[in-house]
Coordinates of C-alpha atoms in Angstrom, one line a residue:
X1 CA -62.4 -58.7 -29.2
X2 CA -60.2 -56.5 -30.4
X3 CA -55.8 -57.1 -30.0
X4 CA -53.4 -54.6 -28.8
X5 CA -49.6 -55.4 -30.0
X6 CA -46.7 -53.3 -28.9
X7 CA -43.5 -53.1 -30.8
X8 CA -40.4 -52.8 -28.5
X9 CA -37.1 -52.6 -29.5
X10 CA -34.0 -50.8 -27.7
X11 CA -30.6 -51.1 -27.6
X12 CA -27.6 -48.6 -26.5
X13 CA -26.1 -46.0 -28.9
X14 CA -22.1 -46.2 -29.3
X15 CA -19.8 -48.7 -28.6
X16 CA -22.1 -51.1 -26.0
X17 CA -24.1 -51.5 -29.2
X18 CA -24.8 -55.9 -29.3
X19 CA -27.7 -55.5 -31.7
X20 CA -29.0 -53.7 -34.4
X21 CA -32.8 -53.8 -32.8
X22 CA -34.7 -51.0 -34.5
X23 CA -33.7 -53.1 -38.1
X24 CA -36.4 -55.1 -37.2
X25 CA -38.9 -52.7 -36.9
X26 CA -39.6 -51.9 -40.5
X27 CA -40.2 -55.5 -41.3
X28 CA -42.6 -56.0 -38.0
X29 CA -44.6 -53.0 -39.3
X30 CA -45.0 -54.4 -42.6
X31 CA -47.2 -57.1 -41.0
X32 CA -50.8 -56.3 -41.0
X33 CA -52.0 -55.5 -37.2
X34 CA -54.3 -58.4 -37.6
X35 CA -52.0 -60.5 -38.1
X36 CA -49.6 -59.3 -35.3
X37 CA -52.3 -59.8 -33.3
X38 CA -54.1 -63.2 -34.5
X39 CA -57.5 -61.2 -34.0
X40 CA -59.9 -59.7 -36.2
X41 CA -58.5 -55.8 -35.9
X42 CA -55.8 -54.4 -33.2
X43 CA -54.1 -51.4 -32.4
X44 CA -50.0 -51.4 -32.8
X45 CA -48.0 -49.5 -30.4
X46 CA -44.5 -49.0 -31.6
X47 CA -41.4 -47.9 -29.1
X48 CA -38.0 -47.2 -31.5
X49 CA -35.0 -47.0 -29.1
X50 CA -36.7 -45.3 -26.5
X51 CA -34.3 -43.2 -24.2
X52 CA -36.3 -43.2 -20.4
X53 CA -37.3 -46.4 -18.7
X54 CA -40.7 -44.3 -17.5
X55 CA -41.3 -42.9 -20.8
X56 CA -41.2 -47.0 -21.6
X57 CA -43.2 -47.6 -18.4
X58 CA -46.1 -45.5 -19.2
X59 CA -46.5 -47.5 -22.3
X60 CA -46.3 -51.0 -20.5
X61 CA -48.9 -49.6 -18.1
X62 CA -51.0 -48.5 -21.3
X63 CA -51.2 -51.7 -23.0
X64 CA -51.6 -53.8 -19.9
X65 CA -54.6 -51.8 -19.4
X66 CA -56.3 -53.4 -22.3
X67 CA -58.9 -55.8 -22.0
X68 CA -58.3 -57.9 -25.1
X69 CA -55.6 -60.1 -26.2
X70 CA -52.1 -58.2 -25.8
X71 CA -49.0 -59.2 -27.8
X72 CA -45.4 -58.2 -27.2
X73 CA -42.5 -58.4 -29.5
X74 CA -39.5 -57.3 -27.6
X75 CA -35.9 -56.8 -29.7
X76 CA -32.8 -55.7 -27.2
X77 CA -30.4 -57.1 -25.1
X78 CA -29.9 -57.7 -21.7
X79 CA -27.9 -56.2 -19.1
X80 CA -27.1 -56.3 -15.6
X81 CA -26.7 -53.1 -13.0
X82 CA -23.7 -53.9 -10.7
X83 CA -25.7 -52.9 -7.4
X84 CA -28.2 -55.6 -7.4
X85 CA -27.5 -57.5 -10.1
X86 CA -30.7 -57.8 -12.0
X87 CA -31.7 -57.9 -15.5
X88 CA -32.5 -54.7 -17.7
X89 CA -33.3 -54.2 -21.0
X90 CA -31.1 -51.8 -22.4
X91 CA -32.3 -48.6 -23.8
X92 CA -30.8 -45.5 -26.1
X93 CA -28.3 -44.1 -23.3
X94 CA -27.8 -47.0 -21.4
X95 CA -23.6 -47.8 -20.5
X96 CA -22.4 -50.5 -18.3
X97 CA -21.8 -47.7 -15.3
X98 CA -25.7 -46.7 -15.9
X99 CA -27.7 -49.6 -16.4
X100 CA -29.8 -49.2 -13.1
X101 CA -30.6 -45.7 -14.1
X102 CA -31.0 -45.8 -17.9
X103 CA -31.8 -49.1 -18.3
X104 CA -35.3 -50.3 -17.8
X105 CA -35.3 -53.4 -15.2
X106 CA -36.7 -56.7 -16.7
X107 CA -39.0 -56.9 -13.6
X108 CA -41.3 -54.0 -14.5
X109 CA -42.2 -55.8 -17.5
X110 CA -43.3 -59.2 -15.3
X111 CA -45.0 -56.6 -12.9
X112 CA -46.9 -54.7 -15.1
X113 CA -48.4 -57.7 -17.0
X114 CA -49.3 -59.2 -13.4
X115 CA -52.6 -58.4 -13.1
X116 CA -53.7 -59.8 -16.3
X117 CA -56.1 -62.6 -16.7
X118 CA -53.9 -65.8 -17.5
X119 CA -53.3 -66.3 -21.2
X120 CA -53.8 -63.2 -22.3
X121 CA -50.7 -62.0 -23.1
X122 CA -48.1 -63.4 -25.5
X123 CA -44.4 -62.1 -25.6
X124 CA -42.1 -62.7 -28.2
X125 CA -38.8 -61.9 -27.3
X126 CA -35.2 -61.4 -29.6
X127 CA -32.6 -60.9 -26.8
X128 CA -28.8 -60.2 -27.0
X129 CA -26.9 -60.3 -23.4
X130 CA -24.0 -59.4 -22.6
X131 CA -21.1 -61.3 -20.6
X132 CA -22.5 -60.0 -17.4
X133 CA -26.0 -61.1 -18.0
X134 CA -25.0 -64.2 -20.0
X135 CA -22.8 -65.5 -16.8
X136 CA -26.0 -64.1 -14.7
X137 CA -28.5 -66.4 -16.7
X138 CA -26.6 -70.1 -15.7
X139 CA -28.3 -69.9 -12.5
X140 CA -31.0 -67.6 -13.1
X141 CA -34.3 -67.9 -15.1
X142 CA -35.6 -64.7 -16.8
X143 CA -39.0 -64.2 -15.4
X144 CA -41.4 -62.7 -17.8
X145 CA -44.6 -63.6 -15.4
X146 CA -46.4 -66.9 -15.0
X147 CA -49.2 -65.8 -16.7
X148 CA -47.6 -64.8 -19.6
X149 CA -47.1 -67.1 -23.1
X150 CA -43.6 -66.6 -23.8
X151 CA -41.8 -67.6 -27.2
X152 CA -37.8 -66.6 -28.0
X153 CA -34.6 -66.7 -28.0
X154 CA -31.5 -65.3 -25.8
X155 CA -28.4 -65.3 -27.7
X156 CA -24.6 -64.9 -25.9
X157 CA -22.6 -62.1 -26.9
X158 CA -21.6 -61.3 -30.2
X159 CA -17.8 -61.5 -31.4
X160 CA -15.8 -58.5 -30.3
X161 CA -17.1 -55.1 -32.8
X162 CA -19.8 -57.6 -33.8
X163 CA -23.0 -55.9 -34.1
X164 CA -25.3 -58.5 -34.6
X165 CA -28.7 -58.8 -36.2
X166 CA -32.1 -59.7 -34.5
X167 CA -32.6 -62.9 -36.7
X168 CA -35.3 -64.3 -34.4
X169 CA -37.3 -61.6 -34.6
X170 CA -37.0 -60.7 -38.3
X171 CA -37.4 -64.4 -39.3
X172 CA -41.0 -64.1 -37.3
X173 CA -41.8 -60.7 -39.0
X174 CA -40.9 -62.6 -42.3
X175 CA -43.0 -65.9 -41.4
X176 CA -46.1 -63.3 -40.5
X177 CA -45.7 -61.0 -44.2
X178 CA -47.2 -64.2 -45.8
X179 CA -50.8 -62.8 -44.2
X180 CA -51.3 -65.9 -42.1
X181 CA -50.3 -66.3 -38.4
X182 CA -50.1 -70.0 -37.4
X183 CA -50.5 -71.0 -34.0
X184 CA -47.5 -69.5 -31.5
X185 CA -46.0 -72.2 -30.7
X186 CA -45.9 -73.4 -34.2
X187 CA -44.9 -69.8 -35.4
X188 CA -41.8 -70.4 -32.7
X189 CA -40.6 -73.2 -34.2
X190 CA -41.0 -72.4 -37.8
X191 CA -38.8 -69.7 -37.1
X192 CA -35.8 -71.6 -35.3
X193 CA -36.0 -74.5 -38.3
X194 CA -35.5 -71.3 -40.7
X195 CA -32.5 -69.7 -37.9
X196 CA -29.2 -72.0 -39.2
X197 CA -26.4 -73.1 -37.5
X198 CA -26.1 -69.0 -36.3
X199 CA -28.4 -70.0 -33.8
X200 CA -26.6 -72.7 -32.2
X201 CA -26.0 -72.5 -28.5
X202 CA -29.0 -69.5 -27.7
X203 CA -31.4 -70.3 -25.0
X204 CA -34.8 -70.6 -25.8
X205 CA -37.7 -69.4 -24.5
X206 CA -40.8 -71.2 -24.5
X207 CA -43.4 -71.1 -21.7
X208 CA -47.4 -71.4 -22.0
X209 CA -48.7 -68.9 -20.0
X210 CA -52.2 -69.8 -18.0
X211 CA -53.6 -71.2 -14.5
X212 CA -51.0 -73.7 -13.1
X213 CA -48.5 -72.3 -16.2
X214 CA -44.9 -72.8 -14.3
X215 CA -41.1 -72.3 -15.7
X216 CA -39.8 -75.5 -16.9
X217 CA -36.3 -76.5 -15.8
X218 CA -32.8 -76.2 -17.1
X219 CA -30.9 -74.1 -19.3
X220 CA -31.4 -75.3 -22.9
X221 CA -29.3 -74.8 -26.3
X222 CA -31.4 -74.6 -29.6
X223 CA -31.1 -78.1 -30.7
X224 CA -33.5 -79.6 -27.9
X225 CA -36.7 -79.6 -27.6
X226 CA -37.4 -75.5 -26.1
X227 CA -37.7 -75.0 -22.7
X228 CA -37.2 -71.8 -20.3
X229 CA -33.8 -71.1 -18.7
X230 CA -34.7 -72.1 -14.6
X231 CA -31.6 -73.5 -12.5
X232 CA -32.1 -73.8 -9.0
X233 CA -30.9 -71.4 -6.4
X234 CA -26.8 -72.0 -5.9
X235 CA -26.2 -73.8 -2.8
X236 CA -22.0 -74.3 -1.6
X237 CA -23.2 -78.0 -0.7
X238 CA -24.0 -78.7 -3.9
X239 CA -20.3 -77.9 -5.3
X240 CA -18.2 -80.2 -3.1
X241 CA -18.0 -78.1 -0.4
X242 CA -15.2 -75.8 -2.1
X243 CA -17.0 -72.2 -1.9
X244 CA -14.5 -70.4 -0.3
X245 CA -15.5 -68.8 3.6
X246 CA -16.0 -65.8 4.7
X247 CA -14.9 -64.6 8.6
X248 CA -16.8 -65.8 10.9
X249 CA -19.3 -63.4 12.5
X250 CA -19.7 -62.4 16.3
X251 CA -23.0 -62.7 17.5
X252 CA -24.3 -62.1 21.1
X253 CA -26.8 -64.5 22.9
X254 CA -29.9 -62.8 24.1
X255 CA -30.6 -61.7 27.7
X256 CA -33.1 -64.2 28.3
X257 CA -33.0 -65.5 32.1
X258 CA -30.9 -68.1 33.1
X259 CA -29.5 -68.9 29.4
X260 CA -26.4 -70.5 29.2
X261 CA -23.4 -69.1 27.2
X262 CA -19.2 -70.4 27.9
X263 CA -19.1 -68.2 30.6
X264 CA -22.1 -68.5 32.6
X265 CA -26.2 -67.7 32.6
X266 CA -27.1 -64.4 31.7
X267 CA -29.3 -62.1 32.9
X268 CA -29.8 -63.4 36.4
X269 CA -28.6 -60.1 37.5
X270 CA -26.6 -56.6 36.6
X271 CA -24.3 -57.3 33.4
X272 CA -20.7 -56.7 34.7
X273 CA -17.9 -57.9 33.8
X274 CA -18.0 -61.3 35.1
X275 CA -21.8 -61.7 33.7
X276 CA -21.4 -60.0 30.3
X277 CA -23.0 -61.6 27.3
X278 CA -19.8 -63.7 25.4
X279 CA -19.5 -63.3 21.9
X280 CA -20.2 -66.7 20.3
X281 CA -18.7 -67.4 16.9
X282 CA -21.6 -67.9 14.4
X283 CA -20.3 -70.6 12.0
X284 CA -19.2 -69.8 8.6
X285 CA -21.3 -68.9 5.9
X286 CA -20.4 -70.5 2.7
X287 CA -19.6 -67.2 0.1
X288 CA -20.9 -68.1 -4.1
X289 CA -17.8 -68.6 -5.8
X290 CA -19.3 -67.6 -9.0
X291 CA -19.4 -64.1 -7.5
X292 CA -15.3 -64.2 -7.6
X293 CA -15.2 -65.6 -11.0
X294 CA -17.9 -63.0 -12.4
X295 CA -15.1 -59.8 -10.7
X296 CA -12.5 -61.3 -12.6
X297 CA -14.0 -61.5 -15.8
X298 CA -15.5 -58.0 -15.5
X299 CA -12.4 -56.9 -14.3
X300 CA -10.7 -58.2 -17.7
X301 CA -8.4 -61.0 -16.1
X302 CA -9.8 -63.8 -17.8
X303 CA -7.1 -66.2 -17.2
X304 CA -7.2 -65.2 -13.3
X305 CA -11.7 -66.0 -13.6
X306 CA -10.6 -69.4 -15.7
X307 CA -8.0 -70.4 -12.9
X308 CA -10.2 -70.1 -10.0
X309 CA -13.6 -72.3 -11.9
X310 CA -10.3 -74.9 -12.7
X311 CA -10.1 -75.2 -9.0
X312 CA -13.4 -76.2 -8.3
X313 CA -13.4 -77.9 -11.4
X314 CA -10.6 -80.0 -9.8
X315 CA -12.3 -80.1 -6.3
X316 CA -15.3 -81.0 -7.1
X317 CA -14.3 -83.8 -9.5
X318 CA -12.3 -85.3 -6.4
X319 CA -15.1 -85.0 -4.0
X320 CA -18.0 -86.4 -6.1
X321 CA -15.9 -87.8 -9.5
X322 CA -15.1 -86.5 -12.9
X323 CA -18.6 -87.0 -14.5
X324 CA -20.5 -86.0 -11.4
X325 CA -22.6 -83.0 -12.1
X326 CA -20.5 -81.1 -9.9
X327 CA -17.8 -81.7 -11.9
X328 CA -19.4 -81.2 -14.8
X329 CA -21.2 -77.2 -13.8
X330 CA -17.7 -76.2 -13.3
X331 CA -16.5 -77.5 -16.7
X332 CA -19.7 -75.4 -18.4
X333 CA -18.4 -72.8 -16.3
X334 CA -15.3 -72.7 -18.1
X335 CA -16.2 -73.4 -21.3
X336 CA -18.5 -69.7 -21.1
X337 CA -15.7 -68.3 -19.7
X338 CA -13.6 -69.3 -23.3
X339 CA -16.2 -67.8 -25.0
X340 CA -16.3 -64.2 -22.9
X341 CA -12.5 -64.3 -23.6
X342 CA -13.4 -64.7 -27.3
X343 CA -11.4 -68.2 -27.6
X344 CA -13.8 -70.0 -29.1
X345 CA -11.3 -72.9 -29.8
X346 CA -10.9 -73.5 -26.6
X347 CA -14.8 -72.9 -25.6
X348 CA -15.9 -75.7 -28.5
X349 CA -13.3 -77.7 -27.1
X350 CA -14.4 -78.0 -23.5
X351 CA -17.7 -78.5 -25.1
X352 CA -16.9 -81.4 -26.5
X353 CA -15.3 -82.7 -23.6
X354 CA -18.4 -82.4 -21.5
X355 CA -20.3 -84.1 -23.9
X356 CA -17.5 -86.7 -24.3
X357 CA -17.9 -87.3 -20.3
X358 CA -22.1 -87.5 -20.1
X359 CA -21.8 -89.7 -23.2
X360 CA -19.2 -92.4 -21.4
X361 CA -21.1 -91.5 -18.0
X362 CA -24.1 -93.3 -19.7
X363 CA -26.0 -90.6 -20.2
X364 CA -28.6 -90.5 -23.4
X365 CA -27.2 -88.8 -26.2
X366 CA -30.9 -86.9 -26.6
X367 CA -30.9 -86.0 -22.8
X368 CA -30.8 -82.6 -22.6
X369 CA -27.0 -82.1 -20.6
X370 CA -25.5 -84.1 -24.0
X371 CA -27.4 -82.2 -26.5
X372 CA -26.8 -78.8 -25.0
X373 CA -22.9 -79.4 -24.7
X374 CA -23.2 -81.0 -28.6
X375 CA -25.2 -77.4 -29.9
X376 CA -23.1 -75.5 -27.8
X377 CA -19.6 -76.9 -29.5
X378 CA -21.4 -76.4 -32.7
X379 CA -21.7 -72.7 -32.2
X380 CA -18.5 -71.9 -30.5
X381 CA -16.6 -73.6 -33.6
X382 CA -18.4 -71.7 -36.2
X383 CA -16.9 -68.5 -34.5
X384 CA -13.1 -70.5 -34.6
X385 CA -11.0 -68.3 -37.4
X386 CA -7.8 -70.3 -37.9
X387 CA -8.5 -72.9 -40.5
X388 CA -5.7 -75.8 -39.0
X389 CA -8.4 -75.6 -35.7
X390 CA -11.5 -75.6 -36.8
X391 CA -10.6 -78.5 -39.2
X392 CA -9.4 -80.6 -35.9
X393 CA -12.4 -79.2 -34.1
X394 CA -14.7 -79.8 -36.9
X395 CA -13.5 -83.7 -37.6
X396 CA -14.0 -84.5 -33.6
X397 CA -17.6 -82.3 -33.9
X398 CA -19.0 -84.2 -36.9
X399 CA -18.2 -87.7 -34.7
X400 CA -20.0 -86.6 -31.8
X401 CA -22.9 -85.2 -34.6
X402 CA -23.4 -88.8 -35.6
X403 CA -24.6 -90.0 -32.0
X404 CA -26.0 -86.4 -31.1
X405 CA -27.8 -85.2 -34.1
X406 CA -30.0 -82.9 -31.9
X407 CA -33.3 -81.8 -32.4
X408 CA -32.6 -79.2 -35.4
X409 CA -32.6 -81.1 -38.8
X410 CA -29.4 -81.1 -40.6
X411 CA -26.7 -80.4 -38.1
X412 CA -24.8 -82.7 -38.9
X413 CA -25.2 -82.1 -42.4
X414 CA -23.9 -78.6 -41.6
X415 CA -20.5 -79.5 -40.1
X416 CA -20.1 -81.5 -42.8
X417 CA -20.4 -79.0 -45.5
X418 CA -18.1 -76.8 -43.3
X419 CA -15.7 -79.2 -43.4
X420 CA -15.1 -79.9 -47.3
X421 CA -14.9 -75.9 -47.8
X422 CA -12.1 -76.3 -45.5
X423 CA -10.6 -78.9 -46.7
X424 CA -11.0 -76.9 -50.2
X425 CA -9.5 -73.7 -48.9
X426 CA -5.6 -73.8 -49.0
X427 CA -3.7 -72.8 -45.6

């Protein structure tokens, strides 16, 4: 049966520019549709930093529609609109005041694949987000549809007037010039063994679409074995109990007959004033506290956002112990927010810590917290400028390397090599 591919890439015009993604469309064109497709013929659809999400809607709806085998290679980056906090992909004249008009919201693109027969479609995504949507993705999967194959990458933001390069997607273009597509997943992985050390510290995407097909757990960096981004739901228990409260809220009983409230039953006859309903103080409901660090770091005050995930660093730590997972979260926590203040020192360095902490905790140095603090270290020190910094950084990085190799060949071979051309540069 005949394939359908559709060729998507979008990304903002101006300054709130994170990727190049039309660079990748020459090279994805250059493939024969075939191949795109891994059937005998197919029909290519191609979208070039489209500028309306229904003009991009129309299209979805057009290649859903198809009856054969549908593959989607989507280059962009993420954003978030500030009413409701979802996930877009940003398109031509999307701004961070516009995202819920301009942008087109991730969730079309699960909806619009819904009704698919399972397996049928296969998405290849190359995704840049931004701070918002980076911070939005700790405790939030991205949720492409369960019936959907999805293979990818989602990489944090680029250094400051960085305009990175969609290396995922050009690497699978490249893979696919040869004339021969290999099996998905094994086209996936060829292309993150082919990434470097760039790659350390994306998510990756990886999730076989098909009856019973579910979102694996946990956020991942690139060095373990790929799984889906899926935390579980915040809940204030779960943190020490620190989550700050919000006032408490008055709430009157119901007028059922002979109910009992502080001052008497109600409803047993005309409401006056010594048989009005009493207000009764509903208890407190626990507020998220990552919603006061996420305002501070979109406000700019990075030290004010790091100050308050200290503090439930610190409380959590003393309610459930230093390497609890508690603990531990709120440690992450601060190492992203390094990384949004673009001190990556600092971000590798916490990093290391954490590992450090699961490591003496007893903790596996393949399980999956160790390795993602390890490739997350990794990445954050290739970003460190000052030479005197990186060398201490680098020196405690290729130690932890030797226990936590990862699941990327030649890691540690990499820090290494970093380290002698530092030692080789003079100061």
């Amino acid at each position: 049966m005949p394939g359908t591919v559709l060729l998507l890439a979008a990304s903002p015009v101006g300054r709130g520019r994170l990727v190049d993604a039309a660079s990748v469309l020459p090279v994805l064109a250059a493939v024969p549709p075939a191949v795109l497709s891994g059937t005998d013929t197919a029909t290519v659809v191609e979208l070039a930093d489209p500028l309306e999400p229904q003009a991009v809607l129309t299209r979805l709806r057009a290649v859903a529609a198809t009856p054969g085998p549908l593959t989607v290679f989507v280059t962009g980056q993420l954003a978030l609109d500030r009413r409701q906090h979802l996930p877009h992909l940003a398109l031509a004249r999307t701004t961070a005041a516009t995202v819920r008009y301009t942008a087109l919201p991730w969730q079309w693109i699960r909806e619009e694949f819904r009704l698919r027969s399972p397996g049928s479609t296969t998405l290849f995504l190359d995704l840049h987000a931004d701070a918002d949507s980076w911070g939005w993705l700790r405790t939030h999967a991205l949720d492409s549809g369960r019936n959907n194959t999805v293979f990818g990458r989602i990489a944090p933001p680029p250094s400051r007037r960085t305009v990175a390069a969609p290396a995922y997607m050009k690497t699978i273009a490249t893979i696919l010039r040869s004339g021969w597509r290999p099996p998905v997943e094994q086209l996936h992985q060829q292309a993150f063994t082919r990434l470097g050390p760039e790659a350390y510290g994306d998510l990756v995407l990886t999730v076989s679409g098909g009856p019973g097909a579910r979102v694996p757990g946990g956020p991942v960096g690139v060095g373990r074995s790929p799984q889906a981004a899926a935390v579980p739901p915040y809940r204030p228990e779960a943190y020490g109990g620190v989550a700050p409260s919000v006032p408490p809220v008055p709430v009157f009983a119901p007028r059922v007959p002979g109910a009992q409230v502080p001052g008497g039953p109600v409803g047993a006859g005309p409401v006056g004033a010594d048989r009005s309903p009493q207000a009764v103080t509903a208890p407190p409901r626990p507020q998220d506290p990552h919603v006061q660090v996420t305002a501070a770091v979109q406000a700019g005050r990075h030290q004010e956002a790091d100050a308050l995930a200290a503090a439930h660093e610190q409380a959590a730590a003393r309610a459930h112990g230093p390497a609890s997972e508690q603990a531990l979260h709120w440690s992450e926590v601060r190492a992203d927010l390094a990384m949004f203040a673009r001190d990556p020192a600092r971000s590798c360095r916490i990093w290391l810590t954490v590992a450090e902490t699961r490591l003496t905790a007893g903790q596996a140095p393949d399980s999956p917290g160790v390795e993602r603090a390890v490739d997350r270290a990794h990445h954050q020190w290739g970003q460190v400028r000052d030479k005197s910094r990186a060398q201490e950084l680098g020196t405690l990085l290729a130690q932890l390397r030797t226990r936590v190799p990862g699941r990327r060949p030649g890691a540690l071979e990499n820090v290494r090599k970093q380290l002698r051309e530092l030692q080789a540069t003079p100061f």
